[in-house]
Coordinates of C-alpha atoms in Angstrom, one line a residue:
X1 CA 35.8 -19.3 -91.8
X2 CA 34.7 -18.3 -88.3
X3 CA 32.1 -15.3 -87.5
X4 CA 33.5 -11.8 -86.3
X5 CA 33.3 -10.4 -83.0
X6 CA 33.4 -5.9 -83.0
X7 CA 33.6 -5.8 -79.4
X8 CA 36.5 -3.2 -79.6
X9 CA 36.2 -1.7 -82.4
X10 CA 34.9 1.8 -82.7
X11 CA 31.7 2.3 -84.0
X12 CA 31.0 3.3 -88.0
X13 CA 29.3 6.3 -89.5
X14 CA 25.7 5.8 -90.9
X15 CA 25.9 4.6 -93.9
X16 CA 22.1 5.2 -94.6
X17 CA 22.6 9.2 -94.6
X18 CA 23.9 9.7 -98.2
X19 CA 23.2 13.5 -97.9
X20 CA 25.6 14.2 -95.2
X21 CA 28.5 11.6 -97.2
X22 CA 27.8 13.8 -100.3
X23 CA 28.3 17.3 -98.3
X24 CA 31.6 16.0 -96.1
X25 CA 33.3 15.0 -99.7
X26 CA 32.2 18.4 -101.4
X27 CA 33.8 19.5 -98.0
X28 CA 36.7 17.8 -98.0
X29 CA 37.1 18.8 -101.7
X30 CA 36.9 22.4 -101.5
X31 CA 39.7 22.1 -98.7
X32 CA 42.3 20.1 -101.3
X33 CA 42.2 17.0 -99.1
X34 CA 43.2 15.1 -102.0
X35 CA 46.0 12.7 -103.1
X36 CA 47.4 16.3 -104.9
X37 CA 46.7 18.3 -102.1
X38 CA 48.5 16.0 -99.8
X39 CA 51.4 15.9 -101.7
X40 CA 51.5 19.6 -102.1
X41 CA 51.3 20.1 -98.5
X42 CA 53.5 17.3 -97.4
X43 CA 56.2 17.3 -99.4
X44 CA 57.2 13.7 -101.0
X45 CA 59.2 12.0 -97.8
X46 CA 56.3 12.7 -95.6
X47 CA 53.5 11.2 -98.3
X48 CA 55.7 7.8 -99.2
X49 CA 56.0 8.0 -95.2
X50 CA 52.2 7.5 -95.0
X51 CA 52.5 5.3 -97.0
X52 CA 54.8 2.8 -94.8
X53 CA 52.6 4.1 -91.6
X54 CA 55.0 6.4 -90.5
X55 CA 53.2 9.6 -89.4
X56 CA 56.2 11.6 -87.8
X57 CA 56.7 13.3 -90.8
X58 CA 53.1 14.3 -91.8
X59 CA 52.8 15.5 -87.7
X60 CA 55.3 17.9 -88.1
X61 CA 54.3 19.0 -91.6
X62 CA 50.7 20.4 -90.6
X63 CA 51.6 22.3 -87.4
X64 CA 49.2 25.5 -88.7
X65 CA 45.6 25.8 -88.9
X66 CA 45.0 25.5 -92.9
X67 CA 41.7 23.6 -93.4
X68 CA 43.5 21.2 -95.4
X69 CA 46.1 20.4 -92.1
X70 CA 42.8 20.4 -90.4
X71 CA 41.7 17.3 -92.0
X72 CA 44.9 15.4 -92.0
X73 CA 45.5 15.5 -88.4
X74 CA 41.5 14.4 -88.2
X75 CA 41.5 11.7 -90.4
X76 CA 44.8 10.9 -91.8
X77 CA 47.0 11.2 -88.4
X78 CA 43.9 10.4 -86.2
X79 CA 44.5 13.4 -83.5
X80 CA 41.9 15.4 -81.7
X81 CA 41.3 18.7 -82.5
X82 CA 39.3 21.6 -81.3
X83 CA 35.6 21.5 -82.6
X84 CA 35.9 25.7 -84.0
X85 CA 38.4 24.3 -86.3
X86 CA 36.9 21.2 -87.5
X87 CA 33.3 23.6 -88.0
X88 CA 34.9 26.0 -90.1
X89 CA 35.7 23.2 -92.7
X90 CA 33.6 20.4 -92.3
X91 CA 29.3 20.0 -91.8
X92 CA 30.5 19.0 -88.0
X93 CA 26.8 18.8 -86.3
X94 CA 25.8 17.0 -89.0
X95 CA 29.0 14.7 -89.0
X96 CA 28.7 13.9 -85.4
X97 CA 25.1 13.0 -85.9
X98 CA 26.0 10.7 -88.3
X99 CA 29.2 9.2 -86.5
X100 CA 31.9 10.1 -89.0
X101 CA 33.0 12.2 -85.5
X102 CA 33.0 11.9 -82.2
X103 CA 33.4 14.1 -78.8
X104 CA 36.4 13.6 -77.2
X105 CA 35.7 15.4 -74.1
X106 CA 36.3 19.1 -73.7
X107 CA 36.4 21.3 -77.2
X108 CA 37.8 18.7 -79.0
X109 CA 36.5 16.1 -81.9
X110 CA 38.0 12.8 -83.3
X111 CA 37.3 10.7 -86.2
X112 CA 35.9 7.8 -85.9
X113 CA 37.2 6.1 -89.4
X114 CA 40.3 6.2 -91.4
X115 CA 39.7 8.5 -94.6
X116 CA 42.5 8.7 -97.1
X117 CA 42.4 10.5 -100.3
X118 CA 42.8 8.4 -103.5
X119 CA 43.9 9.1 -107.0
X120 CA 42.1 7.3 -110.0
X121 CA 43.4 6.3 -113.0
X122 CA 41.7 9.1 -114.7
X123 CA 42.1 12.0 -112.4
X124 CA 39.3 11.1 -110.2
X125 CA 39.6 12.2 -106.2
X126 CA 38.2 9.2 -104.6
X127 CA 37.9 8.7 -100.5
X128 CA 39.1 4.9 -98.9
X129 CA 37.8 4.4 -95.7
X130 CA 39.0 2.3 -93.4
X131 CA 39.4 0.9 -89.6
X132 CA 41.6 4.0 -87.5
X133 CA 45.1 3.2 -88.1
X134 CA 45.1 0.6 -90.6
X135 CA 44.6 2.7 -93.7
X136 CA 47.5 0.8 -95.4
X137 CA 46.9 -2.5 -96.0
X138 CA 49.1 -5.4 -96.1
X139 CA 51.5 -6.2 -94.4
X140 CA 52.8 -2.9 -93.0
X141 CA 52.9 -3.8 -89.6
X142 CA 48.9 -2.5 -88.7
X143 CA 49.5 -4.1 -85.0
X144 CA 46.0 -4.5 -84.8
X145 CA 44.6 -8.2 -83.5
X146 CA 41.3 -7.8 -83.9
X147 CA 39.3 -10.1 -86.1
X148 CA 37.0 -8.5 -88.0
X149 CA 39.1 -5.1 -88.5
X150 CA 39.4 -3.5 -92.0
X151 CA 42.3 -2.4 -93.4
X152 CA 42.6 0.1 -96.2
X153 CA 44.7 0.6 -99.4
X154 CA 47.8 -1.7 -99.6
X155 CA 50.3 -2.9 -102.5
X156 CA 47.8 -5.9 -102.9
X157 CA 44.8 -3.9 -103.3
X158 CA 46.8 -1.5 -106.2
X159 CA 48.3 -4.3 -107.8
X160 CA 44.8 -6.0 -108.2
X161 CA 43.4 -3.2 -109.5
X162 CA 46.6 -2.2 -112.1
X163 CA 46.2 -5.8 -113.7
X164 CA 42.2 -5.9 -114.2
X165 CA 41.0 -5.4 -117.6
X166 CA 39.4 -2.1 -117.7
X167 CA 36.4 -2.7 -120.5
X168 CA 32.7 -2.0 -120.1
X169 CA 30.8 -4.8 -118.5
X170 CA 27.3 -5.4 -117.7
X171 CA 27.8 -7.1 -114.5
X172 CA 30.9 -7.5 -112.2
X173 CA 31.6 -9.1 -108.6
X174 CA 34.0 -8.1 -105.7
X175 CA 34.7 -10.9 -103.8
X176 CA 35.8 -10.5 -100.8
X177 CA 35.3 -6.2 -101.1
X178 CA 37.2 -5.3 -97.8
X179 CA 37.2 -1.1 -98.3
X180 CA 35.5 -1.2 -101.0
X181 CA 38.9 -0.1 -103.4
X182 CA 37.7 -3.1 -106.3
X183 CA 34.2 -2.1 -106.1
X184 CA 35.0 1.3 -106.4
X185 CA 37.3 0.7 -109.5
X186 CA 34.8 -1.4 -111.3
X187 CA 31.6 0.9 -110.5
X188 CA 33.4 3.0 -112.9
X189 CA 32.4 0.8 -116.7
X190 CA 30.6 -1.9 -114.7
X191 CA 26.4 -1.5 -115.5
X192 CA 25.9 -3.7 -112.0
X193 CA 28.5 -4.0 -109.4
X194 CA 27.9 -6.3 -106.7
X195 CA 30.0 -6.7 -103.8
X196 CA 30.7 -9.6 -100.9
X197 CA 32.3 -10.2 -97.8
X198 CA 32.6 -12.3 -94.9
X199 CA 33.2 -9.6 -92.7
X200 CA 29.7 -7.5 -92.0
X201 CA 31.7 -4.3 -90.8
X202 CA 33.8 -4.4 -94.2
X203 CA 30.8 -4.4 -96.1
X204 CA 29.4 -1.2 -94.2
X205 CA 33.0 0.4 -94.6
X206 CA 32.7 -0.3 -98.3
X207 CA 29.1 1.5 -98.2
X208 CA 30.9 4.3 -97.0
X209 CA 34.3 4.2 -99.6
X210 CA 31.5 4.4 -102.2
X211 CA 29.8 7.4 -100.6
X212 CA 32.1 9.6 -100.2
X213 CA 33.7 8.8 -103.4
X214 CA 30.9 9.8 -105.4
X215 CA 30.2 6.1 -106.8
X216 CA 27.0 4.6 -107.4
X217 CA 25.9 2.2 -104.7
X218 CA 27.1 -1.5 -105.1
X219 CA 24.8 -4.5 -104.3
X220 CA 26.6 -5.7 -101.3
X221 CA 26.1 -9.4 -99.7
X222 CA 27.6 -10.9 -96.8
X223 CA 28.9 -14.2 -96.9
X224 CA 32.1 -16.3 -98.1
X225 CA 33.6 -16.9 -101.4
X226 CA 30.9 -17.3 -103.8
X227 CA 28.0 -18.2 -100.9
X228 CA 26.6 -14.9 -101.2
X229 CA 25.8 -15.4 -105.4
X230 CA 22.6 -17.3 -106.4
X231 CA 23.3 -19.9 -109.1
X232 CA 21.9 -18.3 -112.0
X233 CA 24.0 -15.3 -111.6
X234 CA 26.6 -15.0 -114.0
X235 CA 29.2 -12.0 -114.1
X236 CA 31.3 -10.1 -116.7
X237 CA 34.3 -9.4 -114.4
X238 CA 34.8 -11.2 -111.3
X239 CA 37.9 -9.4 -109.1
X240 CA 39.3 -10.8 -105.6
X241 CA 42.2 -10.1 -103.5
X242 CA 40.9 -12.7 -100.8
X243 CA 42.1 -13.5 -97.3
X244 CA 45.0 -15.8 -99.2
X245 CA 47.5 -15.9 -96.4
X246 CA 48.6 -19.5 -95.5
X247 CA 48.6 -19.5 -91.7
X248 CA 47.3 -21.8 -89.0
X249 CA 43.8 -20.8 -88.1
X250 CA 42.0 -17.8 -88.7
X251 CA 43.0 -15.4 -86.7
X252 CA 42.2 -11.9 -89.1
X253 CA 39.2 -12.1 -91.2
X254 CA 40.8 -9.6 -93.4
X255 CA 43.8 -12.3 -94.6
X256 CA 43.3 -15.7 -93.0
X257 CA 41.6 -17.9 -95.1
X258 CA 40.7 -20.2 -92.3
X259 CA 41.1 -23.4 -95.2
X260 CA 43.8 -25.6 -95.1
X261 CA 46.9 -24.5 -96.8
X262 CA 46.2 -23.2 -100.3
X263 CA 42.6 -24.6 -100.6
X264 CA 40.8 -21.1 -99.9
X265 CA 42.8 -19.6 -103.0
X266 CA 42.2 -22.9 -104.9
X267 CA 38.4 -23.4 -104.5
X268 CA 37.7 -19.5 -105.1
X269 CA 39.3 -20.2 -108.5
X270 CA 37.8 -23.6 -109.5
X271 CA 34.2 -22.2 -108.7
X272 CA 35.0 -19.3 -110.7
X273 CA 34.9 -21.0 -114.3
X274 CA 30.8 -21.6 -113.5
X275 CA 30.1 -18.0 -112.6
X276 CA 31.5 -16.4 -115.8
X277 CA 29.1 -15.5 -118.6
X278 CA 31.3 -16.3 -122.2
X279 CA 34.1 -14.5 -122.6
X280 CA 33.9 -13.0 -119.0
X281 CA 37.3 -12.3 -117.1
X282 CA 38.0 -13.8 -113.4
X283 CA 41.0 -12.2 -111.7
X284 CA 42.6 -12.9 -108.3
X285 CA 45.8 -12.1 -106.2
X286 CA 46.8 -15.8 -104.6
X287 CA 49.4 -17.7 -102.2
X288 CA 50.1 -20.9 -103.5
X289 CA 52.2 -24.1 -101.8
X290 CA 55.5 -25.6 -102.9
X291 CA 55.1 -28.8 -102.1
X292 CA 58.1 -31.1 -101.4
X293 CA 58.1 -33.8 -104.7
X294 CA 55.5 -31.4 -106.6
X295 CA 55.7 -29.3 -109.2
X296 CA 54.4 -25.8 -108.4
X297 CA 53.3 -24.9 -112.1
X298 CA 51.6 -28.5 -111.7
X299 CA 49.7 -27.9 -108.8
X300 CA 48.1 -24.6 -110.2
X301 CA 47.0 -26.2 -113.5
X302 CA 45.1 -28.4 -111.7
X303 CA 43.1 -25.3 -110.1
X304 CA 41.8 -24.1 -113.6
X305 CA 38.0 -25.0 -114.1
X306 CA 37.0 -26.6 -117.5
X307 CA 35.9 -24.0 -120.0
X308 CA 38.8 -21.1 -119.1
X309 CA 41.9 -19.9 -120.4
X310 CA 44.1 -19.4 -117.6
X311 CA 47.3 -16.9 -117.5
X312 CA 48.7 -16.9 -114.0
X313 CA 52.2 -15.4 -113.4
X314 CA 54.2 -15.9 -109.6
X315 CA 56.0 -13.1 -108.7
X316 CA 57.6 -13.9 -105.7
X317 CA 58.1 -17.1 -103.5
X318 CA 59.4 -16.9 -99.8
X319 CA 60.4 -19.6 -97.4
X320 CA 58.5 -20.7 -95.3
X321 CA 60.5 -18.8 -92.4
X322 CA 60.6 -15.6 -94.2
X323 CA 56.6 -16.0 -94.9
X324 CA 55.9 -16.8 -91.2
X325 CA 57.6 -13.5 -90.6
X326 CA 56.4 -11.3 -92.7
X327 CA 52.5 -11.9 -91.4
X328 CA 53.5 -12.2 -87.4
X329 CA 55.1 -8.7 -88.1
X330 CA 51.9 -8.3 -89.6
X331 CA 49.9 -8.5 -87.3
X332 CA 52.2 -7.3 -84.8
X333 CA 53.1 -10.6 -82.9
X334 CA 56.9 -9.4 -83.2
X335 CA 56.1 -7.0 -80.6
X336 CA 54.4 -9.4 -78.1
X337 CA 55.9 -11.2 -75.2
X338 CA 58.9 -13.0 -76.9
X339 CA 57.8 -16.3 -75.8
X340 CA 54.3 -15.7 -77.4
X341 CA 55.8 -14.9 -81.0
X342 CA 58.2 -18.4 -80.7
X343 CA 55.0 -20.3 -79.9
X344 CA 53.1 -18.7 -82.8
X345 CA 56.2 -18.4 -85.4
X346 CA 56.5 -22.5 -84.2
X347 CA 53.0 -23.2 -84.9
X348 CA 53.2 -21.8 -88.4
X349 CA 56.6 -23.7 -89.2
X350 CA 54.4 -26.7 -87.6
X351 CA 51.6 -26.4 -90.3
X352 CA 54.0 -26.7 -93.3
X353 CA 56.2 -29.3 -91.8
X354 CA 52.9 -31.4 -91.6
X355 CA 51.8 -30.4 -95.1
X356 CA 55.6 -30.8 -96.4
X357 CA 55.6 -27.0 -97.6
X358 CA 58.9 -25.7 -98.5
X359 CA 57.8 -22.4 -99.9
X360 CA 54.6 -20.1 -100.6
X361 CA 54.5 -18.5 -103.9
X362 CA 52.7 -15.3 -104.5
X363 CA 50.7 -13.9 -107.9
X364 CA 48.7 -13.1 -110.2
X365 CA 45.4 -15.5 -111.1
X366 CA 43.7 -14.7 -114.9
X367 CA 40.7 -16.7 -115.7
X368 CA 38.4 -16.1 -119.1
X369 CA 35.5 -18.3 -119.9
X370 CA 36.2 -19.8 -123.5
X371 CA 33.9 -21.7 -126.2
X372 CA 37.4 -23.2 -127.3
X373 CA 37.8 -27.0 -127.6
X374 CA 41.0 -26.9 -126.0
X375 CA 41.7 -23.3 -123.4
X376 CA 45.1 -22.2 -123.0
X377 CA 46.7 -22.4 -119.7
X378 CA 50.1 -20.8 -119.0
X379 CA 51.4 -20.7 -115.9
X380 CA 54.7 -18.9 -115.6
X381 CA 57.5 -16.8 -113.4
X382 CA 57.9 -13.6 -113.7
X383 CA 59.5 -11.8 -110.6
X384 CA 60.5 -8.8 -112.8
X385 CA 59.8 -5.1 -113.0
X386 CA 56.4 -4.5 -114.9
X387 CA 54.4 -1.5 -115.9
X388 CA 51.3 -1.2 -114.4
X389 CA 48.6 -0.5 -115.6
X390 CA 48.6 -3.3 -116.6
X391 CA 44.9 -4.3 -117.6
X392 CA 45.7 -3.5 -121.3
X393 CA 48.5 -5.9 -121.2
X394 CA 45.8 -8.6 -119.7
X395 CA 43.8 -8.6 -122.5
X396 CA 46.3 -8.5 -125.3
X397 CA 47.8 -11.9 -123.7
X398 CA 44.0 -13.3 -124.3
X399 CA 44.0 -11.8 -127.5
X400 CA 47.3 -13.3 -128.8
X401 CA 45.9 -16.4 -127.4
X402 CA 42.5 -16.2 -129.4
X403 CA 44.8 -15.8 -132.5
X404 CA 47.2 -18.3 -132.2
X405 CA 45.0 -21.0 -131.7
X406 CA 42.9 -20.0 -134.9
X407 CA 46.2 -20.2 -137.1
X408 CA 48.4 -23.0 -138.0
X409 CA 52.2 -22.7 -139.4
X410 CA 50.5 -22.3 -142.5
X411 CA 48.3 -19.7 -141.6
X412 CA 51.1 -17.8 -139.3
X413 CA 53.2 -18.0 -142.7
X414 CA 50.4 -16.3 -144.3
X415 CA 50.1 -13.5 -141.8
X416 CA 51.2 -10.0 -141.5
X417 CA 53.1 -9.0 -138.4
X418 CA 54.1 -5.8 -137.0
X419 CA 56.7 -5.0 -134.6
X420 CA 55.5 -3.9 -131.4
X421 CA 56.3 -0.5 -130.0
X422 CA 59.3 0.2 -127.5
X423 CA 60.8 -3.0 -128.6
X424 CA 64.5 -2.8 -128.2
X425 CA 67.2 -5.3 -130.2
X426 CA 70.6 -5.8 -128.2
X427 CA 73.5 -8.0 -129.6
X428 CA 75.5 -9.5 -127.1
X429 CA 79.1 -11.2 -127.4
X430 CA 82.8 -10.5 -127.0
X431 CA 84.0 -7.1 -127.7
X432 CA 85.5 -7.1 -131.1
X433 CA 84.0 -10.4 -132.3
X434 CA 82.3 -10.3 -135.5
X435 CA 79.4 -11.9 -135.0
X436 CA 77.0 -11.5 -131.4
X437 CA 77.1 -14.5 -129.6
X438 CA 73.2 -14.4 -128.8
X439 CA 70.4 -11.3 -129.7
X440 CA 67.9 -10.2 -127.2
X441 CA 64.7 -8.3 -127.9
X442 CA 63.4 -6.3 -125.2
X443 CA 60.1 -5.0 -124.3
X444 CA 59.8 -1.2 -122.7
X445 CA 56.1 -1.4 -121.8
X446 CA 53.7 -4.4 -120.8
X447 CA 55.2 -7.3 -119.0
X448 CA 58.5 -6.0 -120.3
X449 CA 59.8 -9.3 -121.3
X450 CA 63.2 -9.7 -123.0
X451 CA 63.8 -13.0 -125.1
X452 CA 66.9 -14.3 -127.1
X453 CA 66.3 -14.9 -130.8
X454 CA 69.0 -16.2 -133.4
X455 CA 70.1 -13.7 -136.3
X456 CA 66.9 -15.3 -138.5
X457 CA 64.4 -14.3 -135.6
X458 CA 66.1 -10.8 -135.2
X459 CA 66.3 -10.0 -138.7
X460 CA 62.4 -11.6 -139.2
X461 CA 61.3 -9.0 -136.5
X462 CA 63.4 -6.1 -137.5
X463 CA 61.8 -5.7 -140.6
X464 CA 57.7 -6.7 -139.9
X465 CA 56.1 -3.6 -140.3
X466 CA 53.0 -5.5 -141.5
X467 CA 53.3 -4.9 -145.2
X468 CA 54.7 -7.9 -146.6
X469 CA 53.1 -11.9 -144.7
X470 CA 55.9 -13.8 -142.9
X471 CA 56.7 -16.6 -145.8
X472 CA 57.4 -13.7 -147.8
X473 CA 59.9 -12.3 -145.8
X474 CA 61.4 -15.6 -144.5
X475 CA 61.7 -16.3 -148.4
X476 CA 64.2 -12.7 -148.3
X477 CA 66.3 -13.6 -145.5
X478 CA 66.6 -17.1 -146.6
X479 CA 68.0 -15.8 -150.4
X480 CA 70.1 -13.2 -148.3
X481 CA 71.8 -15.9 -146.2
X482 CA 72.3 -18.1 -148.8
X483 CA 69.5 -21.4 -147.2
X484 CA 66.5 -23.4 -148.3
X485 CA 63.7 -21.2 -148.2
X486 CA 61.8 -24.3 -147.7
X487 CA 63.6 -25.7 -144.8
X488 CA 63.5 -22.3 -143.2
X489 CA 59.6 -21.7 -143.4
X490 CA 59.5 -25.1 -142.1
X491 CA 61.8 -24.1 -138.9
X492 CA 60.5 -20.2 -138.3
X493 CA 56.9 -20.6 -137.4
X494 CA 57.6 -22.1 -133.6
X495 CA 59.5 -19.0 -132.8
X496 CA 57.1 -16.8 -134.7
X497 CA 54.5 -18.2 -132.6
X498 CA 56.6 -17.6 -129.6
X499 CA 57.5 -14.2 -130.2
X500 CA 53.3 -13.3 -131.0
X501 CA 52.8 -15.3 -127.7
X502 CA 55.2 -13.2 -125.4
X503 CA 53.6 -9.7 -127.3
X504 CA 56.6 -9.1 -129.2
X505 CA 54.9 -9.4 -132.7
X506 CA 51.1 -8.4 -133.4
X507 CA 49.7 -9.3 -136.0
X508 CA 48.3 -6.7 -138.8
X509 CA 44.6 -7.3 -139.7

């Protein structure tokens, strides 16, 4: 990964003065400038349009001289604005000293960073800063081309955070911290936080997301992947959404992995296993290769260190020509000279003809660091709908795993299962037919996974409600439908085991 050159980007606030970050947030507060407030004074169009940055809408919606419009035309819509207005609102001597603004000539001051209000899962009004105009991450189109900018909060970064398992933790790592959004998350039930990047102006930004959100400093390191980490050190949590785009070069410290292909993703999850204290979670957002005369699920298995349970769910795979086009819109190449963006889209389309890429798959990674003789790896599509957060639903999976692989048939037989909540039963077949061709249960919350079960599975799940073990209720259906009660515990446990596996079934005690 190559170094980073800041030539033309602007320069950062201090992020050595934590008495004037604590007295711009209590500022910034007191005026609403909070994910509430904004949606209060923008209506919702205009906040999903800042979302997509599209700032037409937000312009025209803070035309007055409120103290909160004040702020979003300064650090939301980055526009000048006369210094008597910024001074009734914000400490502005002491936030020029300090470079969060700057003179613009005449009356008027500017911002010199990005900041954009943020909701936490519990209520909390956090601040992400970020490069001027890149506050959404991802790939929205930023336009910028320079290296070493940082971008802010995109789908990537919220996704991360919505899967992570949210428990208290004596020690977790943000690798690759960009804004500072992970570290920020996990300073909240993590004892230690410590936070790395490549990118030295991503670390200062993160310095100042922490700040001004009230967070406890992090211990932050420059350097890639795991370089930063001394051997010995070992972590509880372990969170990444790394530069994982597949691309030729490294052209945007912020998502080029400047590997070949896949290997950035694939060695920041095979060093993981080693830096995992037992029972310690490792969770990434990745870009994977389909490889002509390979099997994708294949390939991934292979990336799992010894000594982990792995869950690791794609949610979307694009061509290679729709992937090439998503990041040169990206990064704004689709605006450039049109012979510029055919060279570039052709050098992409170059790189996985040589590597024989058909496709680029996109997910979720889930790492924990077992004792078990044999760790569970399950590697799996899902491209549908999920509720997030979905943290809860993380741990549960590991759970499940923990118990299945302490209990044979025998001891599933022996168990006592409970329904799970917001699971729905649906009979499907011709109308008028006796009998349903096929019944589905559906989950309402989690993964929200639906799975076809025959009239023993739906009638098994209907009634566990955890008082009576599983062999005694197979014994009831099988003297209600007339069969072996033998020959039917024999045949249940698989799709027992299946239906505790997919979080359909918990078991009681």
């Amino acid at each position: 990964m190559g170094g980073v050159s800041h030539t033309s980007l602007s320069p950062l606030p201090s992020s050595d003065r934590a008495d004037t970050a604590a007295r711009l947030r209590r500022a910034l507060l007191d005026a609403s400038f909070t994910a509430d407030g904004l949606l209060d004074l923008l209506g919702a169009p205009a906040y999903a349009a800042l979302a997509r940055s599209e700032t037409v809408p937000a312009l025209r919606a803070t035309r007055g001289d409120t103290p909160l419009e004040t702020l979003v035309r300064l650090f939301l819509l980055q526009q000048p604005v006369p210094y008597a207005r910024v001074a009734d609102v914000l400490p502005a001597e002491d936030a020029l000293e300090s470079g969060w603004l700057t003179r613009t000539g005449g009356d008027e001051v500017a911002a010199s960073v990005d900041i954009r209000p943020y909701g936490g899962p519990d209520g909390e009004d956090w601040f992400i800063v970020s490069d001027l105009g890149c506050a959404v991450g991802g790939a929205g189109g930023i336009g910028s081309r320079e290296e070493g900018v940082v971008l802010g909060v995109g789908g990537a970064s919220t996704t991360l955070a919505g899967i992570t398992v949210r428990e208290p933790v004596g020690s977790a790592l943000d690798l690759g911290t960009g804004s500072g959004i992970q570290a920020l998350h996990v300073a909240q039930h993590a004892t230690r936080v410590t936070a790395t990047d490549l990118n030295p102006r991503a670390l200062h930004i993160a310095a100042l997301t922490l700040a001004l959100s009230g967070a406890p400093a992090a211990d932050l390191r420059q350097g890639s992947l795991f370089e930063p980490v001394r051997a010995d050190e070992k972590y509880d949590l372990i969170v990444s959404n790394p530069p994982f785009v597949i691309s030729p070069g490294a052209r945007l410290t912020y998502r080029d992995g400047g590997m070949g292909g896949d290997d950035l993703c694939r060695t920041l999850v095979q060093e993981a296993g080693d830096r995992l204290n037992e029972g310690g979670y490792a969770q990434f957002l990745a870009n994977w290769q389909h490889v002509e005369g390979e099997d994708w699920q294949d390939r991934l298995r292979s990336w799992v260190p010894r000594g982990c349970d792995a869950w690791i769910v794609q949610r979307e795979v694009q061509d290679v020509t729709q992937y090439a086009e998503l990041w040169l819109r990206d990064s704004g190449d689709h605006r450039a000279d049109p012979a510029d963006y055919q060279a570039r889209y052709d050098a992409w389309l170059d790189e996985f003809e040589a590597r024989k890429v058909k496709a680029v798959g996109f997910g979720w990674i889930t790492l924990r660091r077992t004792a078990a003789a044999e760790p569970s790896i399950t590697v799996e599509e899902w491209p549908h709908s999920v509720e997030q957060p979905l943290g809860e639903a993380v741990r549960e999976h590991f759970d499940r795993v923990d118990y299945l692989r302490r209990h044979d048939d025998a001891g599933l037989l022996a168990g006592h299962f409970r329904l799970v909540a917001e699971v729905v039963q649906e009979q499907v077949g011709l109308p008028g037919a006796e009998d349903p061709e096929h019944v589905v249960l559906r989950q309402h919350r989690g993964m929200r996974r639906a799975t076809k079960v025959d009239t023993v599975g739906a009638g098994f799940a209907g009634v566990c409600d955890g008082t009576l073990s599983a062999g005694r209720i197979l014994d009831a259906i099988a003297q209600l439908v007339g069969e072996d009660p033998v020959l039917l515990r024999d045949r249940t446990p698989a799709q027992i085991r299946l239906l505790v596996e997919q979080g359909f079934l918990e078991p009681v005690g």
